[in-house]
Structures are given as C-alpha cells and as structure tokens.
Amino acid sequence: MTKPFATVVDIAADIASGKTSAVEVLEQHLARITERESDIHAFNLVTTEQARATAQQVDADIKAGKPVGPLAGVPVALKDNMCTRGIETTCSSKILEGWKPPYDATVVTRLQQAGAVMVGKTNLDEFAMGSSTENSAFGPTKNPLDTSRVPGGSSGGSAAAVAAGFAAASLGSDTGGSIRQPASLCGLVGVKPTYGLVSRQGIVAFASSLDQVGPFTHTVADAALMMEVIGGHDPLDSTSLSQPMPSLTSVLGQGVKGMRIGRLADMPDGCEPEVLARMDAAYAALQAAGATIVDISLPSLSYCLTAYYLVAPAEASSNLARYDGVRYGLRVETGDLHSMYGATRAAGFGAEVKRRIMLGTYALSAGYFDAYYGKALKVRRLIANDFAAAYEKCDVILTPTSPTVAFPLGDKTSDPLTMYLCDIFTIPTNLAGHAAMSVPFGTGAYNMPVGVQVLAPALGEQTLFRVAAELERAS
Amino acid sequence: MSNASSAPQHSSDLPNGWEMVVGLEVHVELDTKTKLFSASPNHFGDEPNTNIDPVTLGLPGALPVLNKHAVELAIRLGLALNCTVQPSTFHRKNYFYQDMPKAYQISQYDQPINIDGYMMLPGDVRIGIERAHLEEDTGKSTHIGGTSGRIHGSDYSLVDFNRAGVPLVEIVSRPDIRNSDQARQYVAELRSILLAVGASDAKMEEGSMRCDVNVSVRKPGAPFGTRCEIKNVNSIRAVGKAIDYEARRQIDVLESGGTIRQETRHWDDGEGRTHTLRTKEDADDYRYFLEPDLVLLDPDQEWIESIRASLPMLPAARRAQLAALTGANKESESVYVIVERGQDDYVSAVAQAGGDAARALVYVQQAFAEEGATPKVAASDIATLTQMERDAKVTATQAKTILSEMVANGGGDPVAIAAAKGFEALDTSAVEAMVDAAIAQQADAWAKYCAGEEKAMGALVGAIMKASQGKADGKVVTAILQARRAK
C-alpha cells in the first residue's frame, strides 16, 4: 500500500541531510491543516507560531553543524491530555478549558529533545472516555478517509491528524484501546506499549493502572523510531519500568521465521465478515513468511469488558475528583463550598464522564466494593493467567483490532453499551499490562481500513515489531 | 512536658466502678527536608503557598514519587516502638475538602509499614501499638468571617498548601489505656522517642504532633462500650482533660438511661468540654483502593538492619541506666526529667569524675533546667562539689549556693567559691550549743514542737541557721531537734 504522506523516517533523513528544511516540511503540513482542518477538526489548538519557531531553530542548528535529534524537524501532534508548559491542555473538557500547565509531560520533553516540531494539541473524547471522539466538549473529529465516519477514539484527533497529513506522527494514550482502535479505523500503525515502558508523568490520568502513551504513524518503522524516543525509565513516574528501552528499529528486518502465532479458537461474535477475512489473510501471510499458526484460547476474554468498566471508572472517579473548582479550571460560584463543587462539576463534565464517575464511585462504595471492584481485580488476574498459558504455546497473538471498520458519526452515541463493545479486543491487553499494536492490513466494508492487532507479553515489543513489520510488508 | 512524663499522678477514679478504655491515634510530621511525594520543602511557618509544586497542588498529570528519607524515618520510629517492619502498600482515601488538593489522601491502609509494636509505661504497663503508617498531610484552611472560626457561617476561606504532602506517620495504639494519666504518659513517652530517634520535632503547639483520642467506658470485664473519637486535642494537658471529661460525659449519659452514639467530637479547650462534630451516619465513605500511581514498598532487610543498628539508646533504656547509676527509682521524676533534657550523659560524666551520682542527679535536676544536654559547668567541678557535701565540708544549703554561683558564671572551682564565701560546715558540738540557745530563746516554739506541732520546728531551725550564718547543716539541726524532743 503506498502511503499518501511522507514518513517520519524520510522526513528526518531529508532534513538532516539538507535535502529539505524543517520550515519547508512544517509549511507543507500547515498548508494541509489550512485546507482540511475545518472539515476534520483534528485539533483543539494548532500551535503555528511555536511550531515555526521550533522549525527555524532546527534549521539553524543544522546549518550551524550542531548535532540534532532523531526527530529533528518532524511535525508531531499531541493528544490534548498531555501537559505542555504554558500551552492550553483541556482533555476536551469544559472543566479544564483555558488551563495552561506549568510543566511538560515527560514524553513531550523527550520529543522536544529529539527535535520534533509540535504542531498542535488534538481532540479526544472528554478525558479519553470514548471510542469515537464524539464525546469531546468541543465537537467531534471526522475520519479523514471518509468524513461521514468517526476516526475512532478516544485518541481520534491524533489519528486523524496523521491520517490527514497534518502531522507525520502523533501521540495518543491508550487505556482500553484508545490508540489501537482509532489507528485501525484511520489506517495507521498504533502502539500500546507495555505498562510502565513509557512515562505517564504529565499525562492527565483517566485510569492510572491502565493508561499508557504510544505513537500513531504511517509505518511500523516510524512507530519504532517514535517508541525509542519516548520510551524508557522516568524517575518521575513510580510505575515506570527500570529496564532500558529495547531497540526496535534494529529488529524490523528480522522476519517471523519459526515464530508461533496465536489464533483465537473462540472468536467472539460481532465481527464484520470483511474483518474476519482480513484476519485469515494475515495468518496466511505470516505462515507464508515462515511462522506457524497455533490455536489458543482466552477463557476469561468474555469477562474483560465488564471488568474494565469497573476498574477504569473506579480509578477515574478518584482521578477526576480533583476537578473541584478550588485551584484551577472552571469554577461556578455559588454561596458555599459544597454547592460550588456540585455546580462546577455539573457544568464542567459531559454525560459520558459523569456516567463513568457514577459507575466508579458506586463500584468502590462500602458494601459494593467486593462485589464489583474486588471481582474486577480478580478478572484482571484471570486474564493475566490466560495470557500466561497462551504464551507458553505462542509468541504473539493476532486478533482484529476492532470488530468493525469506522462507523458513521452518531451511529452509536445513543447506546453506550454498543460503543463499549468497540474495545472488546483491545481491553484485555490493558488489564494485563501487556504490549500490543494495530497494523493496517487492507480494507473491509465501505473500502475503509482494517487493522490487525498483534499482542505480545510484557516487554515483548521486539517480537511485536517484527511481526508488525512482516504484516506491513505483506499488506 | 516534664510534669506529664513524671511518675503517675493519680486522677480521681470514675464513679460507680466504671472503667475507661482509651486508644490514641497520634499524627506526627516527619522531619524531612522535602515532602512525602515531591521535592517541595517541608518547612513550617513560611509564607502561605510558597512550598508548593504540581504534585502538592494535585495538578493534572502530576505523579507522586515516594521520599526515601521519609520511609527511613518511619522505619526508625517503627523499630523504636518495637514494631515489625513489613512490605507495605499505599491506598487512596477519597473525600472532598478544599485543603485536600487531589480530593484523596494517599495513606497506608491494610498493609502498613510498621505493625504490632508496644510501649512500656511506668508500673510495667504495656500499651500495644497496632500500627505506625505513612501518609500525607493536608493543606490548612483559615475561615474568615463568621463567629466560630469554622467553615460554617464564614464569609470565605483561605487555603495554604504548604503543609499539603508533608510526610506523616500515624501511630495507632491498641485500646490498652485505662486512665488519663497513662494517656498523658503515653503521649509524653512517644514524644521523647520521636525526639530521640530524630523522626520529628514533635511540637504539639506547631501541629507537628497531633492527637486524636478514642474513649469508651464499661464496667470492668464487660465488652468494650461504644467509642467516641475526640479531635483537636492539642497539648498533653488537654489529652488528660479531654479524656476525663469525655469518660464522665459518657457515664452520665449511660447512668441516665441513654446510649452512646458512635461519633466524632471536638474538644473545646476553652470551655473544657467536647461536643459533636459529626455522627457515624454522616461520616464519609472513603472508597479506599490501592493507589495505582505507586508500587509496593518493600525495603530490603539489610537496609532495615542498618537502620536498627543506627538507632540511639532509647529514653526507657537511658532512664534505666541513669537509675542504676544514681540509685534512684527509674520512674522517679528526677530520672524522667534528666533523660528528657538529655543530661543523663552529664550525670554519668560527673560520676566518672569521681562525683557522687545520687547528689549529681539532684544538683542537675535543680540547677540545670535552663541548660541543654551539655551544661557549661565542667562535670569534674560538679563532682568535686558532691564530694564536699558528702564529706560534710559544706552543708547542703551551702552546696546549693555554690552550685547557683557556678551555674550563673558558667563554671568555677567549688573549693575556691566555698573559701571565698567562708563556707565551712560547723562541727556537731557547735551546732548543739546553738540548738540550746535557740530553745532558750524560742521557748514558746519549743513547747509547741514538743506538743507535736511539727510546723513549730521552722522557727527553731530559722533561728539556728541565722545564728550560724547559714553554716549549720539543716539536716543535722533537724536531727538534733528530733533527738531532743524524743528524750
């Protein structure tokens, strides 16, 4: 499949070699933003002036012969739940509208140090809660491949920005599939790294034990490069792993010969036939490349969605309690403290956020904890056990990323449960803390892209990227 | 402080055979440079909202990173309280309040760092320590306007987040305390231990040590009664008063046919009474769950043992050592006071220099209250003075005068001072003559004294001391007078 836009790897090489300049590359991307952003609404904020200043600095450094980073001059977009110093960070919520963090998230600092040029902050489902980016307080994002359809979510803006050529790569966050599902729906590569591999410092928390930052790119090689820049230990995040970041760019050509690829023997219902057909093609391609296909089962898979909708809202109910109108963000003045809390939060949060705060508060309440939150934690252990058993038989597991291709705007907004089912294949990875990525593998219904999800155990990124690279070659 | 830490003073017993059951929850701020989860300074008394950062303010995206020094101090305290140090976890305690920046407090819950310790009180009373766990402090609210200084009815509130995130250890006793004296002794002893191990400056007046008191009453042997928790008990004196008040209040309720509601009560030190703050029904549901931003705290055994090895001798052991050296009771006030002042090493230095340890204990207690752990007067000079008194070269009164002068001048040779003042103890025959003269002069007093009026002795002794210009030994005079009367 030919890629419509220049890749991160090519842009970085061309700027470093002087074939083009950072300013020139930036202006190409800004021109596309000018042309299509009003239709797509990928961004909450385009940081044109800062981007131009950074690009000029990169060009000046290159001209002066100074060493530059691996992403020097590469335009990137950031999901608007990543703190950027002095630049509005809203989580697409009215409650944080106008809030400017006094610090950068670790991943933002690492991108800056690598020379990346930030073009803007992208739209998301409010506080990353959703699968279509329709839950944004600032309006939905459209899928650049078909603007009548959703880009997926919650990192829909980051996916759309790359798919539309507004940025060469972007960062999203994935709590239950929020990178992989929009990557699949927009025809991109999207990575959910092993929990703890990428720092969460400065990422506005949704569900702390599940959240993980990762890239959207056009190619697997781009994703590998982005991962090497943002990954690795961060002393400011206590859950950050101490292991050094494994090299990913170096393993992409190693192929899959002798690898064992797990196939779900008991595929859940609800997948579009075209999606299943692409899965068959993916298995065949890997087999042709020398891998063997092994049937595995994940008996607890059917409980994962329920467990996720207890664990994630429970943590969210606590993480979002700080938006109380006392110190920052929206405050609705009333006569006294408690009614101020109520009025502020009633006005500041959207319906889905409120729904999850209620769910989570209930799940943690005295008398209900054991039946709900406690049981959900047991499911987390069960799915981890299932994966452990499966990984004795195989090296990676392949599933669809999403049961369907991108669906029309408004299709699922009236029924939250249908929306929740979008993440049936992506959620187990987050519950287990494992690594996974979505790789575009042809098209399905309506000629929309289909993504294949590759799952690997914790810190299995090298294997993950080898398989992803093989799928990319075969697609 | 010294009063509370001295030997038991018996408070009046509860009426009708009631017994109180008391447990204490003491919060202490650890003496770290920075906060429990961030690099902001942990410092009392600075301009409001200057010791803050994104973590302290609970800004979106800010993450806690555990302060290793705070963990070390918590372990020091745990070991000093004979606790087991175990792998531990942190939970979130969720509730809304304006001085709670994240709307949850990070606190240890079902797996605290220190468990199952104890503390010994005078009379071999053993008070169990259930746990001593780490948690973060909240900010501080000041309510402006209104009458009560509380949020209800105030015009507005100011919040200072300097204290938010300051490391605390909460020490929870078992309900082993049976009277207010023990409660005060417990708090005083805990304070001494905190100071000894360097875990906290333990200043109740600055709030770096705060007590919540759980009180219930029962008839001995009966199951525990319903307890009330009393907050705002801000001094050791108040601990005793609040407990005694609360126990009597509960007894009054029960004896008039009422029942005790489980509730949190507020101690009003001015009024000397407690009143309801909130009942169990309107208590928050804290929705505790494991803090996902932190990992298991599992200090390795080697580190724990190196902390144990670095602990100083604790107050109880120092009191026992001082008591053995001086022959005093280890629960006597002088022993408590000297150890609390840290002057036990000094007393021991006096003894090392050949001094009389028992007399040194008395001298140091009486004359060195304003001195620190290392008084300016040379221990060898105090040693000489104790010898002079023991050998009757000076009287006790003269020794006291010499001692005062040594303290006032920051030292001095007691022999020279005695010579300069013309001090010498009179021999017994000279004193006998003076006693004869006094009895003749104060016949009235002598008659009263002989009739059993002990107070009358004062006039006689006074006359003798005056005649001797203070050179007569008071003890000798008293002994002679008693002997004469007995004849």
mmCIF file of C-alpha atoms in Angstrom, chain A residues 189-383:
data_model
loop_
_atom_site.group_PDB
_atom_site.id
_atom_site.type_symbol
_atom_site.label_atom_id
_atom_site.label_comp_id
_atom_site.label_asym_id
_atom_site.label_seq_id
_atom_site.Cartn_x
_atom_site.Cartn_y
_atom_site.Cartn_z
ATOM 1 C CA VAL A 189 0.030 1.993 12.886
ATOM 2 C CA GLY A 190 -0.761 2.477 16.591
ATOM 3 C CA VAL A 191 1.168 1.148 19.574
ATOM 4 C CA LYS A 192 0.051 0.453 23.148
ATOM 5 C CA PRO A 193 3.377 -0.212 24.884
ATOM 6 C CA THR A 194 3.897 -2.462 27.892
ATOM 7 C CA TYR A 195 2.588 -0.734 31.026
ATOM 8 C CA GLY A 196 5.481 1.212 32.515
ATOM 9 C CA LEU A 197 7.577 1.393 29.356
ATOM 10 C CA VAL A 198 6.510 4.970 28.560
ATOM 11 C CA SER A 199 6.259 7.580 31.305
ATOM 12 C CA ARG A 200 2.817 8.749 32.413
ATOM 13 C CA GLN A 201 4.239 11.847 34.105
ATOM 14 C CA GLY A 202 2.289 14.814 32.774
ATOM 15 C CA ILE A 203 -0.431 12.711 31.146
ATOM 16 C CA VAL A 204 -3.779 13.720 32.598
ATOM 17 C CA ALA A 205 -4.887 10.496 34.231
ATOM 18 C CA PHE A 206 -8.018 8.610 33.220
ATOM 19 C CA ALA A 207 -7.351 5.174 34.758
ATOM 20 C CA SER A 208 -3.835 5.182 36.141
ATOM 21 C CA SER A 209 -3.258 1.423 36.220
ATOM 22 C CA LEU A 210 -4.268 1.109 32.544
ATOM 23 C CA ASP A 211 -3.152 4.349 30.842
ATOM 24 C CA GLN A 212 -0.171 4.173 28.524
ATOM 25 C CA VAL A 213 1.145 6.586 25.883
ATOM 26 C CA GLY A 214 2.062 5.473 22.387
ATOM 27 C CA PRO A 215 2.500 6.715 18.816
ATOM 28 C CA PHE A 216 0.382 6.909 15.673
ATOM 29 C CA THR A 217 2.388 6.654 12.459
ATOM 30 C CA HIS A 218 2.022 5.642 8.847
ATOM 31 C CA THR A 219 4.656 2.903 9.079
ATOM 32 C CA VAL A 220 5.981 0.351 11.531
ATOM 33 C CA ALA A 221 9.493 1.809 11.178
ATOM 34 C CA ASP A 222 8.143 5.246 12.146
ATOM 35 C CA ALA A 223 6.420 3.730 15.168
ATOM 36 C CA ALA A 224 9.667 2.012 16.202
ATOM 37 C CA LEU A 225 11.575 5.299 15.995
ATOM 38 C CA MET A 226 8.904 7.177 17.960
ATOM 39 C CA MET A 227 8.891 4.468 20.635
ATOM 40 C CA GLU A 228 12.660 4.657 21.021
ATOM 41 C CA VAL A 229 12.373 8.411 21.583
ATOM 42 C CA ILE A 230 9.518 8.415 24.112
ATOM 43 C CA GLY A 231 10.164 5.113 25.916
ATOM 44 C CA GLY A 232 12.445 4.190 28.790
ATOM 45 C CA HIS A 233 12.676 4.768 32.509
ATOM 46 C CA ASP A 234 11.449 8.025 34.071
ATOM 47 C CA PRO A 235 12.209 8.647 37.747
ATOM 48 C CA LEU A 236 9.164 10.946 37.931
ATOM 49 C CA ASP A 237 6.769 8.028 37.331
ATOM 50 C CA SER A 238 6.915 5.424 40.111
ATOM 51 C CA THR A 239 5.316 2.819 37.845
ATOM 52 C CA SER A 240 7.957 3.360 35.169
ATOM 53 C CA LEU A 241 9.947 0.180 34.481
ATOM 54 C CA SER A 242 13.640 0.259 35.247
ATOM 55 C CA GLN A 243 14.614 -1.799 32.168
ATOM 56 C CA PRO A 244 16.352 0.084 29.361
ATOM 57 C CA MET A 245 14.209 0.747 26.288
ATOM 58 C CA PRO A 246 14.725 -2.184 23.886
ATOM 59 C CA SER A 247 15.926 -1.327 20.388
ATOM 60 C CA LEU A 248 13.042 -1.621 17.932
ATOM 61 C CA THR A 249 14.329 -0.041 14.719
ATOM 62 C CA SER A 250 17.052 -2.701 14.565
ATOM 63 C CA VAL A 251 14.697 -5.721 14.664
ATOM 64 C CA LEU A 252 12.281 -4.785 11.884
ATOM 65 C CA GLY A 253 14.014 -6.837 9.185
ATOM 66 C CA GLN A 254 14.373 -9.996 11.240
ATOM 67 C CA GLY A 255 11.200 -11.625 9.910
ATOM 68 C CA VAL A 256 8.953 -14.142 11.630
ATOM 69 C CA LYS A 257 10.540 -17.413 10.569
ATOM 70 C CA GLY A 258 9.947 -20.051 13.259
ATOM 71 C CA MET A 259 7.654 -17.793 15.214
ATOM 72 C CA ARG A 260 4.439 -19.189 16.677
ATOM 73 C CA ILE A 261 1.396 -17.018 16.013
ATOM 74 C CA GLY A 262 -1.603 -17.485 18.309
ATOM 75 C CA ARG A 263 -5.078 -17.525 16.778
ATOM 76 C CA LEU A 264 -8.189 -17.216 18.955
ATOM 77 C CA ALA A 265 -10.026 -20.526 18.728
ATOM 78 C CA ASP A 266 -13.167 -18.989 20.200
ATOM 79 C CA MET A 267 -13.589 -15.703 18.348
ATOM 80 C CA PRO A 268 -16.284 -13.537 19.972
ATOM 81 C CA ASP A 269 -19.359 -12.734 17.878
ATOM 82 C CA GLY A 270 -19.929 -9.358 16.320
ATOM 83 C CA CYS A 271 -17.046 -9.072 13.858
ATOM 84 C CA GLU A 272 -17.760 -7.912 10.343
ATOM 85 C CA PRO A 273 -17.096 -10.732 7.830
ATOM 86 C CA GLU A 274 -14.698 -8.490 5.906
ATOM 87 C CA VAL A 275 -12.682 -8.018 9.102
ATOM 88 C CA LEU A 276 -12.536 -11.787 9.627
ATOM 89 C CA ALA A 277 -11.455 -12.235 6.017
ATOM 90 C CA ARG A 278 -8.545 -9.842 6.554
ATOM 91 C CA MET A 279 -7.580 -11.841 9.649
ATOM 92 C CA ASP A 280 -7.402 -15.016 7.561
ATOM 93 C CA ALA A 281 -5.231 -13.174 5.076
ATOM 94 C CA ALA A 282 -2.937 -12.015 7.874
ATOM 95 C CA TYR A 283 -2.456 -15.537 9.254
ATOM 96 C CA ALA A 284 -1.749 -16.769 5.733
ATOM 97 C CA ALA A 285 0.806 -14.024 5.144
ATOM 98 C CA LEU A 286 2.694 -14.814 8.335
ATOM 99 C CA GLN A 287 2.564 -18.519 7.582
ATOM 100 C CA ALA A 288 3.974 -17.811 4.166
ATOM 101 C CA ALA A 289 6.789 -15.905 5.855
ATOM 102 C CA GLY A 290 7.740 -18.969 7.896
ATOM 103 C CA ALA A 291 5.621 -18.675 11.044
ATOM 104 C CA THR A 292 3.324 -21.381 12.355
ATOM 105 C CA ILE A 293 -0.248 -20.713 13.435
ATOM 106 C CA VAL A 294 -1.340 -22.108 16.810
ATOM 107 C CA ASP A 295 -4.882 -22.105 18.156
ATOM 108 C CA ILE A 296 -5.111 -20.660 21.651
ATOM 109 C CA SER A 297 -7.975 -19.688 23.936
ATOM 110 C CA LEU A 298 -8.518 -16.904 26.424
ATOM 111 C CA PRO A 299 -11.432 -18.217 28.508
ATOM 112 C CA SER A 300 -11.702 -15.010 30.574
ATOM 113 C CA LEU A 301 -11.958 -12.795 27.492
ATOM 114 C CA SER A 302 -15.724 -12.522 27.853
ATOM 115 C CA TYR A 303 -15.386 -11.005 31.352
ATOM 116 C CA CYS A 304 -12.810 -8.422 30.376
ATOM 117 C CA LEU A 305 -15.194 -5.766 29.105
ATOM 118 C CA THR A 306 -17.186 -5.876 32.349
ATOM 119 C CA ALA A 307 -14.059 -5.854 34.487
ATOM 120 C CA TYR A 308 -12.687 -2.919 32.518
ATOM 121 C CA TYR A 309 -15.882 -0.921 33.008
ATOM 122 C CA LEU A 310 -15.443 -1.321 36.767
ATOM 123 C CA VAL A 311 -11.682 -0.793 37.108
ATOM 124 C CA ALA A 312 -11.368 2.147 34.722
ATOM 125 C CA PRO A 313 -14.357 4.130 36.056
ATOM 126 C CA ALA A 314 -13.329 3.381 39.657
ATOM 127 C CA GLU A 315 -9.888 4.891 39.107
ATOM 128 C CA ALA A 316 -11.404 7.691 37.024
ATOM 129 C CA SER A 317 -13.859 8.603 39.791
ATOM 130 C CA SER A 318 -10.853 9.230 42.025
ATOM 131 C CA ASN A 319 -8.594 10.798 39.384
ATOM 132 C CA LEU A 320 -11.275 13.254 38.309
ATOM 133 C CA ALA A 321 -12.284 14.253 41.838
ATOM 134 C CA ARG A 322 -9.589 16.934 41.825
ATOM 135 C CA TYR A 323 -11.589 18.986 39.323
ATOM 136 C CA ASP A 324 -13.456 20.699 42.125
ATOM 137 C CA GLY A 325 -13.213 24.356 41.140
ATOM 138 C CA VAL A 326 -10.932 25.211 44.079
ATOM 139 C CA ARG A 327 -7.499 25.600 42.493
ATOM 140 C CA TYR A 328 -7.728 25.701 38.689
ATOM 141 C CA GLY A 329 -10.064 25.222 35.746
ATOM 142 C CA LEU A 330 -13.749 26.008 35.769
ATOM 143 C CA ARG A 331 -15.418 27.344 38.912
ATOM 144 C CA VAL A 332 -19.144 28.004 39.095
ATOM 145 C CA GLU A 333 -19.570 30.400 42.022
ATOM 146 C CA THR A 334 -22.372 29.673 44.477
ATOM 147 C CA GLY A 335 -22.898 30.525 48.122
ATOM 148 C CA ASP A 336 -20.915 27.735 49.709
ATOM 149 C CA LEU A 337 -18.294 25.065 49.181
ATOM 150 C CA HIS A 338 -20.450 22.010 48.601
ATOM 151 C CA SER A 339 -22.861 23.602 46.156
ATOM 152 C CA MET A 340 -19.836 25.127 44.349
ATOM 153 C CA TYR A 341 -18.428 21.598 43.918
ATOM 154 C CA GLY A 342 -21.738 20.357 42.566
ATOM 155 C CA ALA A 343 -22.395 23.274 40.239
ATOM 156 C CA THR A 344 -18.830 23.265 38.891
ATOM 157 C CA ARG A 345 -18.759 19.565 38.161
ATOM 158 C CA ALA A 346 -22.304 19.552 36.756
ATOM 159 C CA ALA A 347 -21.362 22.309 34.302
ATOM 160 C CA GLY A 348 -17.827 21.128 33.587
ATOM 161 C CA PHE A 349 -18.222 17.429 32.799
ATOM 162 C CA GLY A 350 -20.064 15.854 29.861
ATOM 163 C CA ALA A 351 -22.550 12.989 30.075
ATOM 164 C CA GLU A 352 -20.100 10.110 29.495
ATOM 165 C CA VAL A 353 -17.660 11.414 32.087
ATOM 166 C CA LYS A 354 -20.460 11.793 34.606
ATOM 167 C CA ARG A 355 -21.696 8.299 33.795
ATOM 168 C CA ARG A 356 -18.264 6.814 34.490
ATOM 169 C CA ILE A 357 -17.737 8.828 37.668
ATOM 170 C CA MET A 358 -21.059 7.474 38.930
ATOM 171 C CA LEU A 359 -20.183 3.908 37.907
ATOM 172 C CA GLY A 360 -16.766 4.087 39.519
ATOM 173 C CA THR A 361 -17.948 5.728 42.713
ATOM 174 C CA TYR A 362 -20.580 3.028 43.072
ATOM 175 C CA ALA A 363 -18.103 0.224 42.392
ATOM 176 C CA LEU A 364 -15.803 1.453 45.195
ATOM 177 C CA SER A 365 -18.532 2.162 47.754
ATOM 178 C CA ALA A 366 -18.759 0.465 51.116
ATOM 179 C CA GLY A 367 -20.859 -2.654 50.744
ATOM 180 C CA TYR A 368 -20.341 -2.883 46.969
ATOM 181 C CA PHE A 369 -16.544 -2.931 46.728
ATOM 182 C CA ASP A 370 -16.143 -6.710 46.944
ATOM 183 C CA ALA A 371 -18.960 -7.474 44.528
ATOM 184 C CA TYR A 372 -17.753 -5.043 41.871
ATOM 185 C CA TYR A 373 -14.264 -3.585 42.102
ATOM 186 C CA GLY A 374 -12.908 -6.565 44.016
ATOM 187 C CA LYS A 375 -14.304 -9.011 41.480
ATOM 188 C CA ALA A 376 -12.950 -6.934 38.592
ATOM 189 C CA LEU A 377 -9.472 -7.195 40.087
ATOM 190 C CA LYS A 378 -9.893 -10.981 40.106
ATOM 191 C CA VAL A 379 -10.734 -10.898 36.404
ATOM 192 C CA ARG A 380 -7.506 -8.957 35.846
ATOM 193 C CA ARG A 381 -5.613 -11.832 37.429
ATOM 194 C CA LEU A 382 -7.593 -14.395 35.426
ATOM 195 C CA ILE A 383 -6.894 -12.768 32.076
#
